[in-house]
PDB file of C-alpha atoms in Angstrom:
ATOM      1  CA  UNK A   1      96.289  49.488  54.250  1.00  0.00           C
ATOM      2  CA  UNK A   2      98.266  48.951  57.476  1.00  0.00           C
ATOM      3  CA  UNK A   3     101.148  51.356  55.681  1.00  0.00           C
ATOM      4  CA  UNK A   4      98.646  53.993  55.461  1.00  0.00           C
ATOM      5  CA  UNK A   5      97.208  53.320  59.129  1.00  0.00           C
ATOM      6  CA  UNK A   6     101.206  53.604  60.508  1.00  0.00           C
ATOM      7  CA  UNK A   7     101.289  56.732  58.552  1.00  0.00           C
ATOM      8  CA  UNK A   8      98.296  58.356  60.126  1.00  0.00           C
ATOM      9  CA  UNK A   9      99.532  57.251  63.379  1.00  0.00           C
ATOM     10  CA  UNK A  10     103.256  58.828  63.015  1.00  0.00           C
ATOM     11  CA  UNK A  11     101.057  61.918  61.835  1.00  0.00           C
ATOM     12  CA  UNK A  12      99.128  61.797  64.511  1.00  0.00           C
ATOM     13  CA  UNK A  13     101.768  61.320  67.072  1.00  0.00           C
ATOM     14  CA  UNK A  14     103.752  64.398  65.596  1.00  0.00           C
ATOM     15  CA  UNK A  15     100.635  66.684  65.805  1.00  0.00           C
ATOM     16  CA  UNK A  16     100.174  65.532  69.904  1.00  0.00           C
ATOM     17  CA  UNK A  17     103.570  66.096  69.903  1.00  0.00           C
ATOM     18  CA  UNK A  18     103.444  69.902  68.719  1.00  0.00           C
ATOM     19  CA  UNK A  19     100.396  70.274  70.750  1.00  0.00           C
ATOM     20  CA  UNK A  20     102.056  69.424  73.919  1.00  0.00           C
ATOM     21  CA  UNK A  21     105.356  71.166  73.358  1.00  0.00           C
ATOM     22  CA  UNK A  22     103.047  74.236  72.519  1.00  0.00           C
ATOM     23  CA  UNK A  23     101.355  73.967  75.836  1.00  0.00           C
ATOM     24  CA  UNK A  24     104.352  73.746  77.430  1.00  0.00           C
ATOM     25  CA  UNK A  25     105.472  76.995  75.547  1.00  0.00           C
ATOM     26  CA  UNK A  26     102.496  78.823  76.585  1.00  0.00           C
ATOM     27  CA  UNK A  27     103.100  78.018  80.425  1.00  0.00           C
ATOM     28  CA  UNK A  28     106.429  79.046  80.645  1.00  0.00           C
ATOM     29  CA  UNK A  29     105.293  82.485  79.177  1.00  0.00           C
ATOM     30  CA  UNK A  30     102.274  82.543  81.659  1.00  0.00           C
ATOM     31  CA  UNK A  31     104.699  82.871  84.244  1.00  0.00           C
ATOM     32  CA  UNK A  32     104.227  84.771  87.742  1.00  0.00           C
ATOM     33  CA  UNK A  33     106.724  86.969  88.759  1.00  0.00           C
ATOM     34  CA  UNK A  34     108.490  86.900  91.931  1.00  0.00           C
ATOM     35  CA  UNK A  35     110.272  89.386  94.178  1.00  0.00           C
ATOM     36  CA  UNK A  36     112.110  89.354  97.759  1.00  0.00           C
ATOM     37  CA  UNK A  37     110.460  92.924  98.316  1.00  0.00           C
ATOM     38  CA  UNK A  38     108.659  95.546  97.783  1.00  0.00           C
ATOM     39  CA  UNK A  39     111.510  98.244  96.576  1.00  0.00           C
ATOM     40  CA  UNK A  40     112.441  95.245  94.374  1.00  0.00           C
ATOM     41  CA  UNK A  41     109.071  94.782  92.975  1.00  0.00           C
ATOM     42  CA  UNK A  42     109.202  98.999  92.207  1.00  0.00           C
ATOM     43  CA  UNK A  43     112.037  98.707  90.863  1.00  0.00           C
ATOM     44  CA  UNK A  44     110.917  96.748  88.239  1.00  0.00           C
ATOM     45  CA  UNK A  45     107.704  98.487  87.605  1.00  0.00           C
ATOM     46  CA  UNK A  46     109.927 101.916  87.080  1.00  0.00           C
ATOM     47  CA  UNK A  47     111.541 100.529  84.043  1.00  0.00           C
ATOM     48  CA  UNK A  48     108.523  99.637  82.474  1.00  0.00           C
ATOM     49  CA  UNK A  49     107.217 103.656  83.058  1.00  0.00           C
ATOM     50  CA  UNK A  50     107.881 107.124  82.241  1.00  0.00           C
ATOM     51  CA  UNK A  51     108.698 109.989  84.965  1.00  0.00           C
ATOM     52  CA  UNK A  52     107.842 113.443  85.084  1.00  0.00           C
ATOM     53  CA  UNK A  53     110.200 115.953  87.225  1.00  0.00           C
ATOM     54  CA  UNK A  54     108.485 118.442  89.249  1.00  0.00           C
ATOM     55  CA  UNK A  55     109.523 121.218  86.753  1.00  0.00           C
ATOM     56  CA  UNK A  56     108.246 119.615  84.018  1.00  0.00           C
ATOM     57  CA  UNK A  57     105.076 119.520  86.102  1.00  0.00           C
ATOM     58  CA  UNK A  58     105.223 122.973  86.999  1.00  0.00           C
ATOM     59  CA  UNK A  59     105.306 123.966  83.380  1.00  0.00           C
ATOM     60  CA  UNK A  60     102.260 121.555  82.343  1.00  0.00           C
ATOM     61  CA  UNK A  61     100.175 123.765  85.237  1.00  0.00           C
ATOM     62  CA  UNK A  62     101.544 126.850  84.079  1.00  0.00           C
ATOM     63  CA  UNK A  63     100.595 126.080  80.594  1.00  0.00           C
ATOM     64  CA  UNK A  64      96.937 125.297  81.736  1.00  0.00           C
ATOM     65  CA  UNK A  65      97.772 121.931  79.817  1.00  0.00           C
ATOM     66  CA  UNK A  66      94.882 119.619  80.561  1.00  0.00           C
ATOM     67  CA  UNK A  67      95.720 116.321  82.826  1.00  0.00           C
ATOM     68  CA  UNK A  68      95.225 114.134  85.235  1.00  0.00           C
ATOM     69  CA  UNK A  69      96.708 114.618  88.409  1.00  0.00           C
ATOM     70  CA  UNK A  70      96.521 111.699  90.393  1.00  0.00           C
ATOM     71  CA  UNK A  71      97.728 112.207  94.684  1.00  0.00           C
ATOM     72  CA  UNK A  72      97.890 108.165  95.387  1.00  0.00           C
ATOM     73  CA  UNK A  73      98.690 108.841  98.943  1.00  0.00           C
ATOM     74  CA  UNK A  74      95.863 108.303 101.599  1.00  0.00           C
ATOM     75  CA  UNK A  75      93.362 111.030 102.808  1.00  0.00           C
ATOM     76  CA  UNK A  76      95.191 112.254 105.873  1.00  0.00           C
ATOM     77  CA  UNK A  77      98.191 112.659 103.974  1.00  0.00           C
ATOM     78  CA  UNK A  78      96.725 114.268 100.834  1.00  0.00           C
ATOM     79  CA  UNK A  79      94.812 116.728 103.457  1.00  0.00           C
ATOM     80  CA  UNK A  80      98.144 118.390 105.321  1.00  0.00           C
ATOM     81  CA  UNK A  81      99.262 118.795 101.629  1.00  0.00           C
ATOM     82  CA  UNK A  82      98.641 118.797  98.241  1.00  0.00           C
ATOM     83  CA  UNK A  83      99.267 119.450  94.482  1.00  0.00           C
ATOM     84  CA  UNK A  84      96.761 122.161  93.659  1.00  0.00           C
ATOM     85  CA  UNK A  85      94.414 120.911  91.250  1.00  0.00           C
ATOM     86  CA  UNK A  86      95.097 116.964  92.297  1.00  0.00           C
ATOM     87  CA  UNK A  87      92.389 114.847  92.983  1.00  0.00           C
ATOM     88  CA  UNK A  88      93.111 112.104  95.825  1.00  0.00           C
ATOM     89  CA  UNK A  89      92.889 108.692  94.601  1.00  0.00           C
ATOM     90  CA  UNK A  90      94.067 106.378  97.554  1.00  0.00           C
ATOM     91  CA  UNK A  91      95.910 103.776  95.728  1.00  0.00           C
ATOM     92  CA  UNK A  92      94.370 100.516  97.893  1.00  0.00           C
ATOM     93  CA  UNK A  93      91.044 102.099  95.852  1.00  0.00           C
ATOM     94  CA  UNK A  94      93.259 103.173  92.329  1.00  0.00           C
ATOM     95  CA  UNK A  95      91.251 100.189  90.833  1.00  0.00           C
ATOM     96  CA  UNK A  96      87.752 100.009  91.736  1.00  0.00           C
ATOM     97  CA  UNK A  97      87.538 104.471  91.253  1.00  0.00           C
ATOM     98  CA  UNK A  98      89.689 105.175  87.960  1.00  0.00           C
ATOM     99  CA  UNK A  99      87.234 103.906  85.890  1.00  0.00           C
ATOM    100  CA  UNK A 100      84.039 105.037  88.064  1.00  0.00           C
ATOM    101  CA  UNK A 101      81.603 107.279  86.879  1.00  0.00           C
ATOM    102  CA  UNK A 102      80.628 108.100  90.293  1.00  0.00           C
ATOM    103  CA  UNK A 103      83.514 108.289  91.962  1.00  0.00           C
ATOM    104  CA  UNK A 104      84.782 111.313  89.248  1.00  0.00           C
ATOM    105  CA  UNK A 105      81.531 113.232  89.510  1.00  0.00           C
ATOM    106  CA  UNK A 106      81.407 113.383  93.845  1.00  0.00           C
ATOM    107  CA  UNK A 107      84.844 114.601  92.976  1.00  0.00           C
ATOM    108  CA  UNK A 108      83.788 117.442  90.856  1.00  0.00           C
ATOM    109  CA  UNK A 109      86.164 116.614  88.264  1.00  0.00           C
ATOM    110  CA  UNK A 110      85.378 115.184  84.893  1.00  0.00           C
ATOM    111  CA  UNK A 111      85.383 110.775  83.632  1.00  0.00           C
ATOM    112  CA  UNK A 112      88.766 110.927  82.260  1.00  0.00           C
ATOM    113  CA  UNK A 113      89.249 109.108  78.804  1.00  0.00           C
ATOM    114  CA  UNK A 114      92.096 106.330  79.159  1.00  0.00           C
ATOM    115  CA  UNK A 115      94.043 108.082  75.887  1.00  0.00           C
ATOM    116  CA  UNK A 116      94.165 111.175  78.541  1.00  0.00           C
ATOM    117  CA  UNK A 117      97.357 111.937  80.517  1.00  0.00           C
ATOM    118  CA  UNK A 118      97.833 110.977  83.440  1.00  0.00           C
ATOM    119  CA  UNK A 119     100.456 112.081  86.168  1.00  0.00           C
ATOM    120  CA  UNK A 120     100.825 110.139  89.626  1.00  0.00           C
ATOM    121  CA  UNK A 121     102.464 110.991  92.391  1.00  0.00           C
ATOM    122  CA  UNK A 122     102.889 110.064  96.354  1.00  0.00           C
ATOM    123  CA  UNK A 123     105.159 110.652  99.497  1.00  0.00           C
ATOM    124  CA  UNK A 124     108.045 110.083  97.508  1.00  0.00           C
ATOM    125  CA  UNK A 125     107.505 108.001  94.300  1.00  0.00           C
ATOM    126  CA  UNK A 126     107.029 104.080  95.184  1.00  0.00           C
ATOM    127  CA  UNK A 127     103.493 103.952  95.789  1.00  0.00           C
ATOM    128  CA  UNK A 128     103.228 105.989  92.407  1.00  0.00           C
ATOM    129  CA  UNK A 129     105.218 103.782  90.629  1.00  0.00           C
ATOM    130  CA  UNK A 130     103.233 100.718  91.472  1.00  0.00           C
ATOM    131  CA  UNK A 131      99.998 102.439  90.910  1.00  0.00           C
ATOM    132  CA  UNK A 132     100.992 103.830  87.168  1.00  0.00           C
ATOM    133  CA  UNK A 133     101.845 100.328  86.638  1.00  0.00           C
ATOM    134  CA  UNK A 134      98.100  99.315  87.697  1.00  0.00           C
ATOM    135  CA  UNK A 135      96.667 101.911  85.640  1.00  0.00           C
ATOM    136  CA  UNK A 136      99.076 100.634  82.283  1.00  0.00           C
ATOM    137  CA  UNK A 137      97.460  96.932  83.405  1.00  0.00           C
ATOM    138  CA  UNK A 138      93.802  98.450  83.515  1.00  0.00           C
ATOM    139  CA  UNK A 139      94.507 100.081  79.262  1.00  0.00           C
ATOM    140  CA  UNK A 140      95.421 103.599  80.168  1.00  0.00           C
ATOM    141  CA  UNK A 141      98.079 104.999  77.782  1.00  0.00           C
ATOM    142  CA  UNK A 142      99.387 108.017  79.193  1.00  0.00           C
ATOM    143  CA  UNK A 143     101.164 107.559  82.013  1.00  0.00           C
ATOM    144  CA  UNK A 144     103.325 109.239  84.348  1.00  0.00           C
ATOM    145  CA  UNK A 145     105.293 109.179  87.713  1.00  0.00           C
ATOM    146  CA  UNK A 146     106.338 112.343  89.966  1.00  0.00           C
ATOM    147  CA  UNK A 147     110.327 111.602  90.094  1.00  0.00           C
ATOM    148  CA  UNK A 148     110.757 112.192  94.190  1.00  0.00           C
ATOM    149  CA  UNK A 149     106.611 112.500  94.900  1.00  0.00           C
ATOM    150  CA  UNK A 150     104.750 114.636  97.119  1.00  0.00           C
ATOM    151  CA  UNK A 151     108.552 115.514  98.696  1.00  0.00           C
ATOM    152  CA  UNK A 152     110.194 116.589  96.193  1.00  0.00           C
ATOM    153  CA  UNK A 153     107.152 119.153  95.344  1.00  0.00           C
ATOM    154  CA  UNK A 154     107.084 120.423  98.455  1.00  0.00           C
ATOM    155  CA  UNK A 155     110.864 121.249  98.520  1.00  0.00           C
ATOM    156  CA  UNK A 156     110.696 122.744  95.141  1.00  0.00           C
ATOM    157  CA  UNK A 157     108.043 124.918  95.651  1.00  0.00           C
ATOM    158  CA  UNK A 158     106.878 125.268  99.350  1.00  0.00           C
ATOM    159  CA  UNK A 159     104.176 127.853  98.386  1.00  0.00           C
ATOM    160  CA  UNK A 160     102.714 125.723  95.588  1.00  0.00           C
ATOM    161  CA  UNK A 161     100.503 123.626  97.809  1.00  0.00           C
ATOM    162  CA  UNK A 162      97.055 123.101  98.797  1.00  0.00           C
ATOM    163  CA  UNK A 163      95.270 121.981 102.412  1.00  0.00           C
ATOM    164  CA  UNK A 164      92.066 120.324 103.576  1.00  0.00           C
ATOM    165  CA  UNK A 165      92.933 120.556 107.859  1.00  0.00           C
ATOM    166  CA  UNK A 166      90.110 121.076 108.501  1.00  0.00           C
ATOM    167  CA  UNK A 167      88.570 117.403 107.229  1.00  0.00           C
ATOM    168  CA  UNK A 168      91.336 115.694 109.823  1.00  0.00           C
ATOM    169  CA  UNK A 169      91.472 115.956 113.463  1.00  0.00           C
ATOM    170  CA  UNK A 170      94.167 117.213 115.252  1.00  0.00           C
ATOM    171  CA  UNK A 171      96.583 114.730 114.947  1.00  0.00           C
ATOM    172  CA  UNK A 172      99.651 113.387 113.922  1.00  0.00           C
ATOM    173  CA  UNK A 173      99.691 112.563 110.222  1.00  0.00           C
ATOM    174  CA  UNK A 174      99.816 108.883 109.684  1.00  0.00           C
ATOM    175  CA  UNK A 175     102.525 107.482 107.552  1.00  0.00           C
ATOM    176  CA  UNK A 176     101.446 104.785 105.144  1.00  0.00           C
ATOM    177  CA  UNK A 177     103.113 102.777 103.039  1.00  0.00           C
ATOM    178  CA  UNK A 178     107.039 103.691 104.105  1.00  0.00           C
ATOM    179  CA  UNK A 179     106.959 105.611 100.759  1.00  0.00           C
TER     180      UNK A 179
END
């Protein structure tokens, strides 16, 4: 009898022993990561995502594909330019209006699926970056980045643009973000 009771005991002690060392397995991969700054932090995102060049763009709206366009920038900045055919989803808001019924029908644009396509784009690509990874966190599958933003449109095809002036004042245009 106290042969079997050591034996339970060493069986005991190896299966609190497993448990603990699996606990400890499942911290370490619970960990938060850390960055000294913000381009860092986009850098890392980027790898993690897939671009889109502005030509390749250019031939989805040509080709009257049907996507998402998605201007991440903030209101003043969408308003002195835009893609045509972009809907302006501030990314400080990408979260709580993706996924809101609402929010898609004041716009006059359909509820997007997340299996849909979806092409971001800002000033100049960070803020893009960051919010395509927020969208990837919240289960959308389709995914994409302007490579060089808002910027890199304009350059490419000056006359391709849209404007809302006349919802800002008169103004400077406030830059937001340093991206």
């Amino acid at each position: 009898m106290k042969r079997e009771l050591q034996h339970l005991s060493h069986k005991k002690m190896k299966e609190i022993a497993l448990l603990f060392i699996g606990i400890l397995l499942f911290g370490a991969c619970q960990k938060t990561e850390s960055f000294n700054s913000a381009d860092e932090m986009v850098e890392t995102a980027s790898k993690n995502l897939t671009t889109i060049t502005v030509d390749e763009l250019k031939t989805k709206i040509d080709s009257f594909e049907m996507f998402n366009l998605i201007d991440v920038r903030e209101p003043s900045e969408h308003n002195h330019g835009y893609i045509p055919g972009s809907v302006n989803i501030p990314r400080g808001t990408l979260e709580f209006n993706i996924s809101n019924e609402d929010f898609w029908e004041s716009t006059g644009f359909y509820y997007p699926e997340k299996t849909e396509l979806f092409v971001l784009y800002c000033k100049k690509g960070s803020r893009s970056i960051l919010a395509a990874e927020t969208l990837k966190k919240l289960g959308y599958e389709n995914v994409y980045f302007l490579d060089g933003g808002w910027k890199n449109w304009e350059l490419t095809y000056p006359l391709l643009q849209d404007k809302n002036l006349e919802l800002e004042s008169h103004g400077a245009v406030e830059e937001v973000g340093g991206c």
